Short mmCIF file of C-alpha atoms and ligand atoms in Angstrom, two decimals:
data_model
loop_
_atom_site.label_atom_id
_atom_site.label_comp_id
_atom_site.label_asym_id
_atom_site.label_seq_id
_atom_site.Cartn_x
_atom_site.Cartn_y
_atom_site.Cartn_z
CA UNK B 1 -39.06 -75.01 -77.79
CA UNK B 2 -38.07 -71.48 -76.79
CA UNK B 3 -34.57 -70.25 -77.56
CA UNK B 4 -31.94 -70.15 -74.83
CA UNK B 5 -31.57 -66.39 -75.08
CA UNK B 6 -33.66 -63.38 -76.06
CA UNK B 7 -30.69 -62.02 -77.99
CA UNK B 8 -27.28 -63.35 -78.97
CA UNK B 9 -24.56 -61.09 -80.35
CA UNK B 10 -22.21 -63.34 -82.30
CA UNK B 11 -18.46 -63.12 -82.83
CA UNK B 12 -17.97 -59.82 -81.07
CA UNK B 13 -14.56 -58.30 -80.41
CA UNK B 14 -15.47 -57.58 -76.80
CA UNK B 15 -13.52 -54.85 -75.02
CA UNK B 16 -13.70 -54.27 -71.29
CA UNK B 17 -11.52 -52.02 -69.15
CA UNK B 18 -9.23 -55.01 -68.60
CA UNK B 19 -9.39 -57.30 -71.65
CA UNK B 20 -10.17 -57.73 -75.32
CA UNK B 21 -11.50 -61.13 -76.42
CA UNK B 22 -13.64 -62.81 -79.08
CA UNK B 23 -16.99 -63.89 -77.74
CA UNK B 24 -20.69 -64.35 -78.30
CA UNK B 25 -22.87 -62.49 -75.79
CA UNK B 26 -26.01 -64.30 -74.66
CA UNK B 27 -28.70 -62.03 -73.20
CA UNK B 28 -31.88 -62.91 -71.36
CA UNK B 29 -34.23 -60.58 -69.47
CA UNK B 30 -31.92 -57.63 -70.15
CA UNK B 31 -28.95 -59.26 -68.41
CA UNK B 32 -25.80 -60.87 -69.83
CA UNK B 33 -26.29 -64.59 -69.12
CA UNK B 34 -23.33 -66.13 -70.89
CA UNK B 35 -20.10 -65.24 -72.66
CA UNK B 36 -18.27 -67.75 -74.85
CA UNK B 37 -18.06 -69.11 -78.37
CA UNK B 38 -20.84 -70.99 -80.17
CA UNK B 39 -23.53 -70.13 -77.66
CA UNK B 40 -27.00 -71.65 -78.10
CA UNK B 41 -29.54 -69.86 -80.28
CA UNK B 42 -31.34 -66.68 -79.38
CA UNK B 43 -34.78 -65.43 -80.43
CA UNK B 44 -32.86 -62.65 -82.12
CA UNK B 45 -29.31 -62.89 -83.41
CA UNK B 46 -26.92 -60.10 -84.37
CA UNK B 47 -23.70 -60.86 -86.23
CA UNK B 48 -20.94 -58.58 -84.93
CA UNK B 49 -18.09 -60.35 -86.74
CA UNK B 50 -15.08 -58.06 -86.93
CA UNK B 51 -16.72 -55.33 -84.90
CA UNK B 52 -15.73 -53.94 -81.55
CA UNK B 53 -18.33 -54.21 -78.78
CA UNK B 54 -17.88 -52.09 -75.67
CA UNK B 55 -20.04 -51.58 -72.57
CA UNK B 56 -22.63 -48.84 -73.04
CA UNK B 57 -21.38 -45.48 -71.93
CA UNK B 58 -22.07 -44.15 -68.46
CA UNK B 59 -22.36 -40.36 -68.67
CA UNK B 60 -21.79 -39.41 -65.05
CA UNK B 61 -22.04 -35.65 -65.53
CA UNK B 62 -24.84 -34.22 -67.63
CA UNK B 63 -27.54 -31.66 -67.01
CA UNK B 64 -31.07 -32.44 -68.17
CA UNK B 65 -34.10 -30.29 -67.50
CA UNK B 66 -32.36 -28.68 -64.54
CA UNK B 67 -34.44 -25.75 -63.25
CA UNK B 68 -32.96 -22.39 -64.32
CA UNK B 69 -33.84 -18.78 -63.56
CA UNK B 70 -36.31 -17.54 -66.25
CA UNK B 71 -36.16 -16.84 -69.13
CA UNK B 72 -33.34 -19.39 -69.42
CA UNK B 73 -34.37 -23.01 -69.89
CA UNK B 74 -32.44 -26.15 -70.79
CA UNK B 75 -33.25 -27.42 -74.27
CA UNK B 76 -33.10 -31.10 -73.34
CA UNK B 77 -35.41 -32.81 -70.93
CA UNK B 78 -35.19 -36.49 -70.02
CA UNK B 79 -36.90 -37.47 -73.27
CA UNK B 80 -34.66 -35.68 -75.75
CA UNK B 81 -31.54 -35.88 -73.58
CA UNK B 82 -31.65 -39.65 -73.16
CA UNK B 83 -32.62 -40.06 -76.82
CA UNK B 84 -29.47 -38.22 -77.86
CA UNK B 85 -27.39 -40.10 -75.30
CA UNK B 86 -28.59 -43.47 -76.62
CA UNK B 87 -27.88 -42.56 -80.25
CA UNK B 88 -24.32 -41.72 -79.20
CA UNK B 89 -23.75 -44.99 -77.36
CA UNK B 90 -24.55 -43.99 -73.79
CA UNK B 91 -26.86 -46.29 -71.84
CA UNK B 92 -26.78 -44.78 -68.34
CA UNK B 93 -26.95 -41.11 -67.38
CA UNK B 94 -26.40 -39.40 -64.05
CA UNK B 95 -27.79 -35.84 -64.10
CA UNK B 96 -28.29 -33.59 -61.08
CA UNK B 97 -31.16 -33.04 -58.69
CA UNK B 98 -30.28 -29.47 -57.71
CA UNK B 99 -31.36 -27.93 -54.43
CA UNK B 100 -32.44 -24.31 -54.79
CA UNK B 101 -31.39 -22.24 -51.76
CA UNK B 102 -34.26 -22.34 -49.27
CA UNK B 103 -35.60 -25.60 -50.69
CA UNK B 104 -35.32 -28.92 -48.89
CA UNK B 105 -33.11 -31.52 -50.56
CA UNK B 106 -36.03 -33.94 -50.52
CA UNK B 107 -38.18 -31.48 -52.45
CA UNK B 108 -35.40 -31.12 -55.04
CA UNK B 109 -35.25 -34.90 -55.46
CA UNK B 110 -39.05 -35.22 -55.70
CA UNK B 111 -39.18 -32.45 -58.29
CA UNK B 112 -36.47 -34.13 -60.34
CA UNK B 113 -38.27 -37.47 -60.23
CA UNK B 114 -41.33 -35.75 -61.62
CA UNK B 115 -39.20 -34.43 -64.48
CA UNK B 116 -37.77 -37.88 -65.31
CA UNK B 117 -40.94 -39.93 -64.81
CA UNK B 118 -42.28 -41.51 -67.98
CA UNK B 119 -39.70 -39.70 -70.09
CA UNK B 120 -36.32 -41.35 -69.72
CA UNK B 121 -35.31 -43.83 -72.40
CA UNK B 122 -32.29 -44.87 -70.36
CA UNK B 123 -31.48 -46.05 -66.88
CA UNK B 124 -30.52 -43.13 -64.72
CA UNK B 125 -29.31 -42.22 -61.28
CA UNK B 126 -29.24 -38.75 -59.70
CA UNK B 127 -26.40 -36.86 -58.13
CA UNK B 128 -27.54 -34.27 -55.62
CA UNK B 129 -26.43 -30.62 -55.69
CA UNK B 130 -26.22 -29.27 -52.15
CA UNK B 131 -26.56 -25.49 -52.26
CA UNK B 132 -28.08 -24.87 -48.83
CA UNK B 133 -26.49 -27.07 -46.16
CA UNK B 134 -28.77 -26.22 -43.25
CA UNK B 135 -28.50 -28.25 -40.03
CA UNK B 136 -31.53 -30.26 -41.16
CA UNK B 137 -29.91 -31.03 -44.52
CA UNK B 138 -26.63 -32.06 -42.89
CA UNK B 139 -28.02 -34.06 -40.00
CA UNK B 140 -31.15 -35.61 -41.45
CA UNK B 141 -31.91 -35.16 -45.16
CA UNK B 142 -28.55 -35.87 -46.72
CA UNK B 143 -27.79 -38.99 -44.64
CA UNK B 144 -31.29 -40.32 -45.36
CA UNK B 145 -30.93 -39.74 -49.11
CA UNK B 146 -27.50 -41.38 -49.16
CA UNK B 147 -29.02 -44.45 -47.46
CA UNK B 148 -31.72 -44.49 -50.15
CA UNK B 149 -29.11 -44.71 -52.92
CA UNK B 150 -28.26 -41.11 -53.79
CA UNK B 151 -24.61 -41.63 -52.91
CA UNK B 152 -22.94 -38.70 -54.65
CA UNK B 153 -23.35 -34.96 -54.54
CA UNK B 154 -21.82 -31.91 -56.14
CA UNK B 155 -20.40 -28.95 -54.26
CA UNK B 156 -19.96 -25.66 -56.13
CA UNK B 157 -17.22 -23.19 -55.23
CA UNK B 158 -18.64 -20.65 -57.70
CA UNK B 159 -22.02 -19.44 -59.08
CA UNK B 160 -23.91 -17.14 -56.68
CA UNK B 161 -26.99 -19.33 -56.47
CA UNK B 162 -25.08 -22.55 -55.79
CA UNK B 163 -21.72 -21.82 -54.16
CA UNK B 164 -20.74 -22.85 -50.65
CA UNK B 165 -18.15 -21.13 -48.49
CA UNK B 166 -15.23 -23.09 -47.07
CA UNK B 167 -16.95 -23.75 -43.74
CA UNK B 168 -20.02 -25.08 -45.49
CA UNK B 169 -17.85 -27.26 -47.72
CA UNK B 170 -16.22 -28.76 -44.62
CA UNK B 171 -19.66 -29.51 -43.18
CA UNK B 172 -20.79 -31.28 -46.33
CA UNK B 173 -17.52 -33.19 -46.73
CA UNK B 174 -17.92 -34.46 -43.21
CA UNK B 175 -21.28 -35.96 -44.16
CA UNK B 176 -19.64 -37.60 -47.19
CA UNK B 177 -17.03 -39.16 -44.94
CA UNK B 178 -19.45 -40.35 -42.29
CA UNK B 179 -21.91 -41.88 -44.77
CA UNK B 180 -19.60 -43.11 -47.57
CA UNK B 181 -20.70 -40.76 -50.32
CA UNK B 182 -18.69 -39.30 -53.20
CA UNK B 183 -18.28 -35.52 -53.12
CA UNK B 184 -17.84 -33.93 -56.55
CA UNK B 185 -16.27 -30.49 -56.60
CA UNK B 186 -16.70 -27.65 -59.10
CA UNK B 187 -13.43 -25.86 -58.41
CA UNK B 188 -13.28 -22.19 -59.42
CA UNK B 189 -12.62 -19.20 -57.14
CA UNK B 190 -15.86 -17.19 -57.11
CA UNK B 191 -14.43 -13.93 -55.76
CA UNK B 192 -11.64 -13.80 -58.36
CA UNK B 193 -14.19 -14.39 -61.13
CA UNK B 194 -16.49 -11.65 -59.79
CA UNK B 195 -13.61 -9.19 -59.46
CA UNK B 196 -12.28 -9.91 -62.95
CA UNK B 197 -15.78 -9.69 -64.41
CA UNK B 198 -16.32 -6.23 -62.91
CA UNK B 199 -12.98 -5.02 -64.30
CA UNK B 200 -13.69 -6.40 -67.77
CA UNK B 201 -17.16 -4.88 -67.83
CA UNK B 202 -15.83 -1.49 -66.70
CA UNK B 203 -13.49 -1.61 -69.69
CA UNK B 204 -16.36 -2.48 -72.04
CA UNK B 205 -15.09 -6.01 -72.56
CA UNK B 206 -18.38 -7.89 -72.52
CA UNK B 207 -18.18 -10.08 -75.66
CA UNK B 208 -18.40 -13.88 -75.17
CA UNK B 209 -14.65 -14.35 -75.51
CA UNK B 210 -14.08 -12.38 -72.30
CA UNK B 211 -15.76 -15.18 -70.38
CA UNK B 212 -12.41 -16.99 -70.65
CA UNK B 213 -10.56 -13.88 -69.44
CA UNK B 214 -12.74 -13.80 -66.33
CA UNK B 215 -11.90 -17.43 -65.56
CA UNK B 216 -8.16 -17.86 -66.16
CA UNK B 217 -6.51 -21.11 -65.15
CA UNK B 218 -5.34 -19.70 -61.82
CA UNK B 219 -8.90 -19.41 -60.52
CA UNK B 220 -9.32 -23.13 -61.16
CA UNK B 221 -5.86 -23.94 -59.78
CA UNK B 222 -6.48 -22.05 -56.53
CA UNK B 223 -9.90 -23.60 -55.96
CA UNK B 224 -8.59 -27.09 -56.78
CA UNK B 225 -5.81 -26.61 -54.25
CA UNK B 226 -8.28 -25.37 -51.63
CA UNK B 227 -10.71 -28.23 -52.28
CA UNK B 228 -7.85 -30.69 -51.81
CA UNK B 229 -6.86 -29.04 -48.53
CA UNK B 230 -10.44 -29.08 -47.24
CA UNK B 231 -10.77 -32.76 -48.15
CA UNK B 232 -7.45 -33.50 -46.44
CA UNK B 233 -8.69 -31.80 -43.29
CA UNK B 234 -11.78 -34.02 -43.21
CA UNK B 235 -9.82 -37.05 -44.49
CA UNK B 236 -12.32 -37.84 -47.23
CA UNK B 237 -11.89 -38.64 -50.94
CA UNK B 238 -13.18 -36.09 -53.46
CA UNK B 239 -13.67 -36.09 -57.22
CA UNK B 240 -12.77 -32.85 -58.99
CA UNK B 241 -15.06 -32.44 -61.99
CA UNK B 242 -14.42 -30.88 -65.41
CA UNK B 243 -10.65 -30.38 -64.99
CA UNK B 244 -9.56 -28.15 -67.86
CA UNK B 245 -5.76 -28.08 -67.98
CA UNK B 246 -2.25 -28.18 -66.59
CA UNK B 247 -2.43 -26.11 -63.44
CA UNK B 248 -5.37 -28.04 -61.97
CA UNK B 249 -3.82 -31.34 -63.10
CA UNK B 250 -0.62 -30.42 -61.24
CA UNK B 251 -2.57 -29.86 -58.04
CA UNK B 252 -4.21 -33.26 -58.35
CA UNK B 253 -0.90 -34.99 -59.11
CA UNK B 254 0.62 -33.34 -56.05
CA UNK B 255 -2.31 -34.49 -53.87
CA UNK B 256 -1.90 -38.04 -55.13
CA UNK B 257 1.85 -37.90 -54.41
CA UNK B 258 0.88 -37.13 -50.80
CA UNK B 259 -1.30 -40.24 -50.72
CA UNK B 260 -4.56 -38.29 -50.81
CA UNK B 261 -7.54 -39.85 -52.55
CA UNK B 262 -8.34 -37.19 -55.12
CA UNK B 263 -10.13 -38.41 -58.23
CA UNK B 264 -10.68 -36.38 -61.36
CA UNK B 265 -13.00 -35.99 -64.32
CA UNK B 266 -12.51 -34.23 -67.63
CA UNK B 267 -14.75 -33.61 -70.63
CA UNK B 268 -14.57 -33.41 -74.46
CA UNK B 269 -14.44 -29.61 -74.49
CA UNK B 270 -10.99 -29.70 -72.89
CA UNK B 271 -9.68 -31.97 -75.66
CA UNK B 272 -11.40 -30.58 -78.72
CA UNK B 273 -12.07 -26.87 -78.09
CA UNK B 274 -9.84 -23.94 -77.19
CA UNK B 275 -10.51 -20.44 -75.87
CA UNK B 276 -10.46 -19.30 -79.52
CA UNK B 277 -13.78 -21.07 -79.99
CA UNK B 278 -15.27 -18.36 -77.75
CA UNK B 279 -14.24 -15.91 -80.46
CA UNK B 280 -11.13 -14.21 -81.75
CA UNK B 281 -13.15 -11.03 -82.21
CA UNK B 282 -16.24 -9.69 -80.46
CA UNK B 283 -18.70 -11.80 -82.47
CA UNK B 284 -21.55 -13.29 -80.44
CA UNK B 285 -21.07 -16.68 -82.15
CA UNK B 286 -18.59 -17.53 -79.41
CA UNK B 287 -21.50 -17.75 -76.95
CA UNK B 288 -21.98 -21.30 -78.26
CA UNK B 289 -18.82 -22.42 -76.48
CA UNK B 290 -19.25 -20.51 -73.22
CA UNK B 291 -18.85 -23.07 -70.47
CA UNK B 292 -17.08 -23.21 -67.14
CA UNK B 293 -14.24 -23.78 -66.74
CA UNK B 294 -13.61 -22.43 -70.25
CA UNK B 295 -11.67 -24.38 -72.87
CA UNK B 296 -7.94 -23.50 -72.74
CA UNK B 297 -5.28 -24.01 -75.45
CA UNK B 298 -3.42 -26.72 -77.37
CA UNK B 299 -0.76 -27.21 -74.65
CA UNK B 300 -3.46 -27.74 -72.05
CA UNK B 301 -5.25 -30.19 -74.35
CA UNK B 302 -2.01 -32.23 -74.45
CA UNK B 303 -1.86 -32.27 -70.66
CA UNK B 304 -5.43 -33.57 -70.54
CA UNK B 305 -4.59 -36.33 -73.05
CA UNK B 306 -1.64 -37.35 -70.87
CA UNK B 307 -3.86 -37.47 -67.80
CA UNK B 308 -6.42 -39.58 -69.59
CA UNK B 309 -3.74 -42.09 -70.52
CA UNK B 310 -1.71 -42.26 -67.34
CA UNK B 311 -4.53 -42.80 -64.86
CA UNK B 312 -4.91 -39.27 -63.50
CA UNK B 313 -8.51 -39.19 -64.71
CA UNK B 314 -11.08 -41.74 -63.60
CA UNK B 315 -14.04 -40.33 -65.47
CA UNK B 316 -14.66 -38.80 -68.91
CA UNK B 317 -18.09 -37.13 -68.93
CA UNK B 318 -19.91 -34.80 -71.28
CA UNK B 319 -21.01 -32.05 -68.86
CA UNK B 320 -23.86 -31.74 -71.36
CA UNK B 321 -25.57 -28.45 -70.47
CA UNK B 322 -27.97 -27.85 -73.36
CA UNK B 323 -28.95 -24.30 -74.31
CA UNK B 324 -30.14 -23.30 -77.76
CA UNK B 325 -27.96 -20.65 -79.42
CA UNK B 326 -30.54 -18.60 -81.27
CA UNK B 327 -33.24 -18.58 -78.65
CA UNK B 328 -34.60 -16.28 -75.94
CA UNK B 329 -34.49 -19.17 -73.45
CA UNK B 330 -30.93 -20.05 -74.48
CA UNK B 331 -27.69 -18.25 -75.25
CA UNK B 332 -29.58 -15.04 -76.09
CA UNK B 333 -31.61 -14.58 -72.91
CA UNK B 334 -34.81 -12.68 -73.65
CA UNK B 335 -33.71 -12.55 -77.30
CA UNK B 336 -30.72 -10.28 -76.58
CA UNK B 337 -27.01 -10.61 -77.24
CA UNK B 338 -26.01 -10.10 -73.62
CA UNK B 339 -22.74 -9.43 -71.77
CA UNK B 340 -20.77 -12.63 -71.16
CA UNK B 341 -21.70 -12.83 -67.48
CA UNK B 342 -25.37 -13.35 -68.46
CA UNK B 343 -24.75 -16.07 -71.07
CA UNK B 344 -25.94 -19.44 -69.75
CA UNK B 345 -22.90 -21.62 -69.12
CA UNK B 346 -22.66 -24.93 -70.87
CA UNK B 347 -22.43 -26.75 -74.17
CA UNK B 348 -24.14 -29.82 -75.59
CA UNK B 349 -22.15 -33.05 -75.84
CA UNK B 350 -24.11 -36.01 -74.55
CA UNK B 351 -24.30 -37.67 -77.99
CA UNK B 352 -20.80 -36.88 -79.24
CA UNK B 353 -18.83 -37.81 -76.09
CA UNK B 354 -18.09 -41.43 -77.04
CA UNK B 355 -17.64 -41.05 -80.82
CA UNK B 356 -15.20 -38.15 -80.33
CA UNK B 357 -13.02 -40.09 -77.88
CA UNK B 358 -13.25 -43.32 -79.86
CA UNK B 359 -12.25 -41.50 -83.06
CA UNK B 360 -9.56 -39.18 -81.74
CA UNK B 361 -8.38 -41.44 -78.92
CA UNK B 362 -8.68 -45.09 -79.92
CA UNK B 363 -8.62 -44.89 -83.73
CA UNK B 364 -6.06 -42.09 -83.88
CA UNK B 365 -3.74 -44.25 -81.76
CA UNK B 366 -3.71 -41.97 -78.74
CA UNK B 367 -5.48 -44.32 -76.31
CA UNK B 368 -6.02 -48.04 -75.87
CA UNK B 369 -9.48 -49.47 -76.25
CA UNK B 370 -9.34 -50.71 -72.65
CA UNK B 371 -8.60 -47.24 -71.37
CA UNK B 372 -11.44 -45.84 -73.49
CA UNK B 373 -13.83 -48.28 -71.81
CA UNK B 374 -12.45 -47.50 -68.38
CA UNK B 375 -12.87 -43.74 -68.76
CA UNK B 376 -16.27 -43.70 -70.42
CA UNK B 377 -18.02 -46.55 -68.65
CA UNK B 378 -16.27 -48.66 -65.98
CA UNK B 379 -14.62 -45.76 -64.12
CA UNK B 380 -17.81 -43.70 -63.77
CA UNK B 381 -19.80 -46.79 -62.77
CA UNK B 382 -17.27 -47.50 -60.01
CA UNK B 383 -17.02 -43.87 -58.93
CA UNK B 384 -20.77 -43.68 -58.36
CA UNK B 385 -21.68 -47.10 -57.00
CA UNK B 386 -23.16 -48.68 -60.13
CA UNK B 387 -20.52 -51.29 -60.89
CA UNK B 388 -20.71 -54.19 -61.83
CA UNK B 389 -24.37 -53.84 -62.76
CA UNK B 390 -23.29 -51.07 -65.13
CA UNK B 391 -19.95 -50.32 -66.78
CA UNK B 392 -18.74 -53.72 -67.92
CA UNK B 393 -19.43 -56.77 -70.06
CA UNK B 394 -19.68 -59.67 -67.63
CA UNK B 395 -22.10 -62.43 -66.73
CA UNK B 396 -24.74 -60.89 -64.46
CA UNK B 397 -24.22 -57.32 -65.69
CA UNK B 398 -26.99 -55.44 -67.47
CA UNK B 399 -26.83 -55.98 -71.22
CA UNK B 400 -25.83 -52.39 -72.03
CA UNK B 401 -23.67 -52.55 -75.14
CA UNK B 402 -22.35 -50.61 -78.10
CA UNK B 403 -21.48 -52.29 -81.41
CA UNK B 404 -19.16 -49.87 -83.20
CA UNK B 405 -19.20 -48.89 -86.87
CA UNK B 406 -15.84 -47.62 -88.01
CA UNK B 407 -16.31 -45.21 -90.92
CA UNK B 408 -15.25 -41.67 -91.66
CA UNK B 409 -17.71 -38.79 -91.91
CA UNK B 410 -18.01 -35.10 -91.12
CA UNK B 411 -20.21 -34.28 -88.15
CA UNK B 412 -23.12 -31.88 -88.51
CA UNK B 413 -25.84 -30.93 -86.05
CA UNK B 414 -28.64 -32.36 -88.19
CA UNK B 415 -27.26 -35.86 -87.50
CA UNK B 416 -27.78 -35.40 -83.78
CA UNK B 417 -30.83 -36.12 -81.64
CA UNK B 418 -30.65 -33.47 -78.95
CA UNK B 419 -32.96 -30.43 -78.91
CA UNK B 420 -30.10 -27.95 -79.26
CA UNK B 421 -29.66 -25.96 -82.49
CA UNK B 422 -25.90 -26.46 -82.74
CA UNK B 423 -23.00 -28.69 -81.83
CA UNK B 424 -19.61 -27.12 -81.07
CA UNK B 425 -18.04 -30.04 -82.95
CA UNK B 426 -19.73 -29.41 -86.33
CA UNK B 427 -17.24 -29.88 -89.17
CA UNK B 428 -15.08 -32.31 -87.23
CA UNK B 429 -14.17 -35.52 -89.05
CA UNK B 430 -15.15 -38.55 -87.00
CA UNK B 431 -14.01 -42.11 -87.70
CA UNK B 432 -16.65 -44.06 -85.81
CA UNK B 433 -20.21 -43.98 -84.54
CA UNK B 434 -22.30 -46.55 -82.67
CA UNK B 435 -23.86 -48.95 -85.17
CA UNK B 436 -26.05 -50.37 -82.42
CA UNK B 437 -26.79 -49.24 -78.90
CA UNK B 438 -28.37 -51.90 -76.71
CA UNK B 439 -29.85 -50.90 -73.36
CA UNK B 440 -30.77 -53.74 -71.01
CA UNK B 441 -31.02 -56.06 -74.00
CA UNK B 442 -33.14 -53.74 -76.17
CA UNK B 443 -31.84 -52.19 -79.37
CA UNK B 444 -32.48 -48.49 -78.84
CA UNK B 445 -30.35 -47.21 -81.73
CA UNK B 446 -29.57 -49.21 -84.88
CA UNK B 447 -27.17 -46.85 -86.59
CA UNK B 448 -29.97 -45.13 -88.51
CA UNK B 449 -33.05 -45.00 -86.37
CA UNK B 450 -33.80 -44.43 -82.73
CA UNK B 451 -36.30 -46.84 -81.21
CA UNK B 452 -38.13 -44.84 -78.59
CA UNK B 453 -39.80 -46.16 -75.49
CA UNK B 454 -39.98 -43.17 -73.22
CA UNK B 455 -40.26 -44.36 -69.66
CA UNK B 456 -38.29 -47.56 -70.28
CA UNK B 457 -35.37 -46.18 -68.27
CA UNK B 458 -35.27 -47.16 -64.62
CA UNK B 459 -34.06 -45.20 -61.64
CA UNK B 460 -30.88 -46.78 -60.31
CA UNK B 461 -30.15 -46.98 -56.64
CA UNK B 462 -26.42 -46.38 -56.18
CA UNK B 463 -24.27 -48.30 -53.71
CA UNK B 464 -21.38 -46.73 -51.84
CA UNK B 465 -18.84 -45.89 -54.56
CA UNK B 466 -16.45 -48.83 -54.90
CA UNK B 467 -13.53 -46.38 -55.25
CA UNK B 468 -13.99 -45.30 -51.63
CA UNK B 469 -11.88 -47.04 -49.00
CA UNK B 470 -13.85 -49.53 -46.89
CA UNK B 471 -13.93 -48.57 -43.23
N1 DUC M 1 -20.42 -25.49 -66.09
C1 DUC M 1 -20.98 -26.07 -65.05
O1 DUC M 1 -20.47 -26.05 -63.96
N2 DUC M 1 -22.17 -26.68 -65.20
C2 DUC M 1 -22.88 -26.67 -66.39
C3 DUC M 1 -22.16 -26.23 -67.54
C4 DUC M 1 -20.94 -25.49 -67.31
O2 DUC M 1 -20.38 -24.92 -68.20
ZN1 ZN M 2 -19.60 -27.65 -62.66
ZN1 ZN M 3 -21.84 -29.55 -65.02
#
């Protein structure tokens, strides 16, 4: 007689965004079939007695194999990026299909499918990046793609090759409103950054640390305020991504106090790095931590912790943007130590996102386990139309799970599975790491070894985000 389940996880301390309870988890065909005690036998059994089991992480902001201007190239493609994600407890990723100006959105999506096909170890959805909102994009392509399940897109207020002006942002927000999509905003004032960059360069201040001087908090504050105003004009919710500190947080709190639906995301770099990680002298080592917005200071880290705990933030993502440090396609473009404006922006973090927050949030007593689950899994799944298939432990949900090992160790890059030659968090003491990552019922990481099956990951069709008001 065949067993009732393919896999049973016994005696788990299950944590969801709402509850913690003791349960067995019965899994068949990659889906959670039953929760309860003393479930029938499975073909495979895992004893999780005394161990916390959370939903697999949903990393709703990561960049994998995104096309870049040569010689720069991302180190992680779908194969290595989802491998690293899985080993760090993430079971769903949402990277970006980026439209190059002049390209159709459909061509960008097709190109990105080709990059993912046969390579992804994990289920994945795509956000779109709209960089060229032509009438055809606004009237035909974007609505059609939203109907097909690409229900979120990112709008950039900075970066020459991606940024939209205010009028274009209004046009795109109107499409989000009409078709129930989630608009994600990268909020930094492009003209201020360009002006400051020219001044710094004229003064010979080109070392990596000056990247942070070119992007002070006010450029993020102003753009956040403007994005909120533009969204208010259209009467549409927005989600401000990678919020770095107090001044942007204050804008979002103010918007909420006015009853506006403004959601927010933050990332590990705004909790665990500061501007000093870009260098206290002119050493090029600081290029490792060049990302935008830049990390701020200890006081701003505290503001981000408060926002994580009090509900300001809905999503905690990695913003994994993988560039090798010592490489001509990475942080030293063409093999040169270049001026900060030419350093590719971004840091790796897809594998360390959950262990860092579990260690420094949950186990250090700064955050409840429920809130951890909400920020890293349930919130992103709801924000991007994947819940309840993803982001929770419930009957009928995909069996995407993490069984946690609580133990202390010092992180080093050779423990990680990405294709980047450094981690900005090397030397940090962590108190936990996934002992098992289970993706749709399959053990993909067992605490020591990764179990590859490139191509096992499926493309997810996203519904209208459940955080959006029903009209
Ligand atoms: N900033 C972004 O906006 N995207 C990728 C990485 C970064 O630092
Ligand atoms: Zn961004
Ligand atoms: Zn990003």
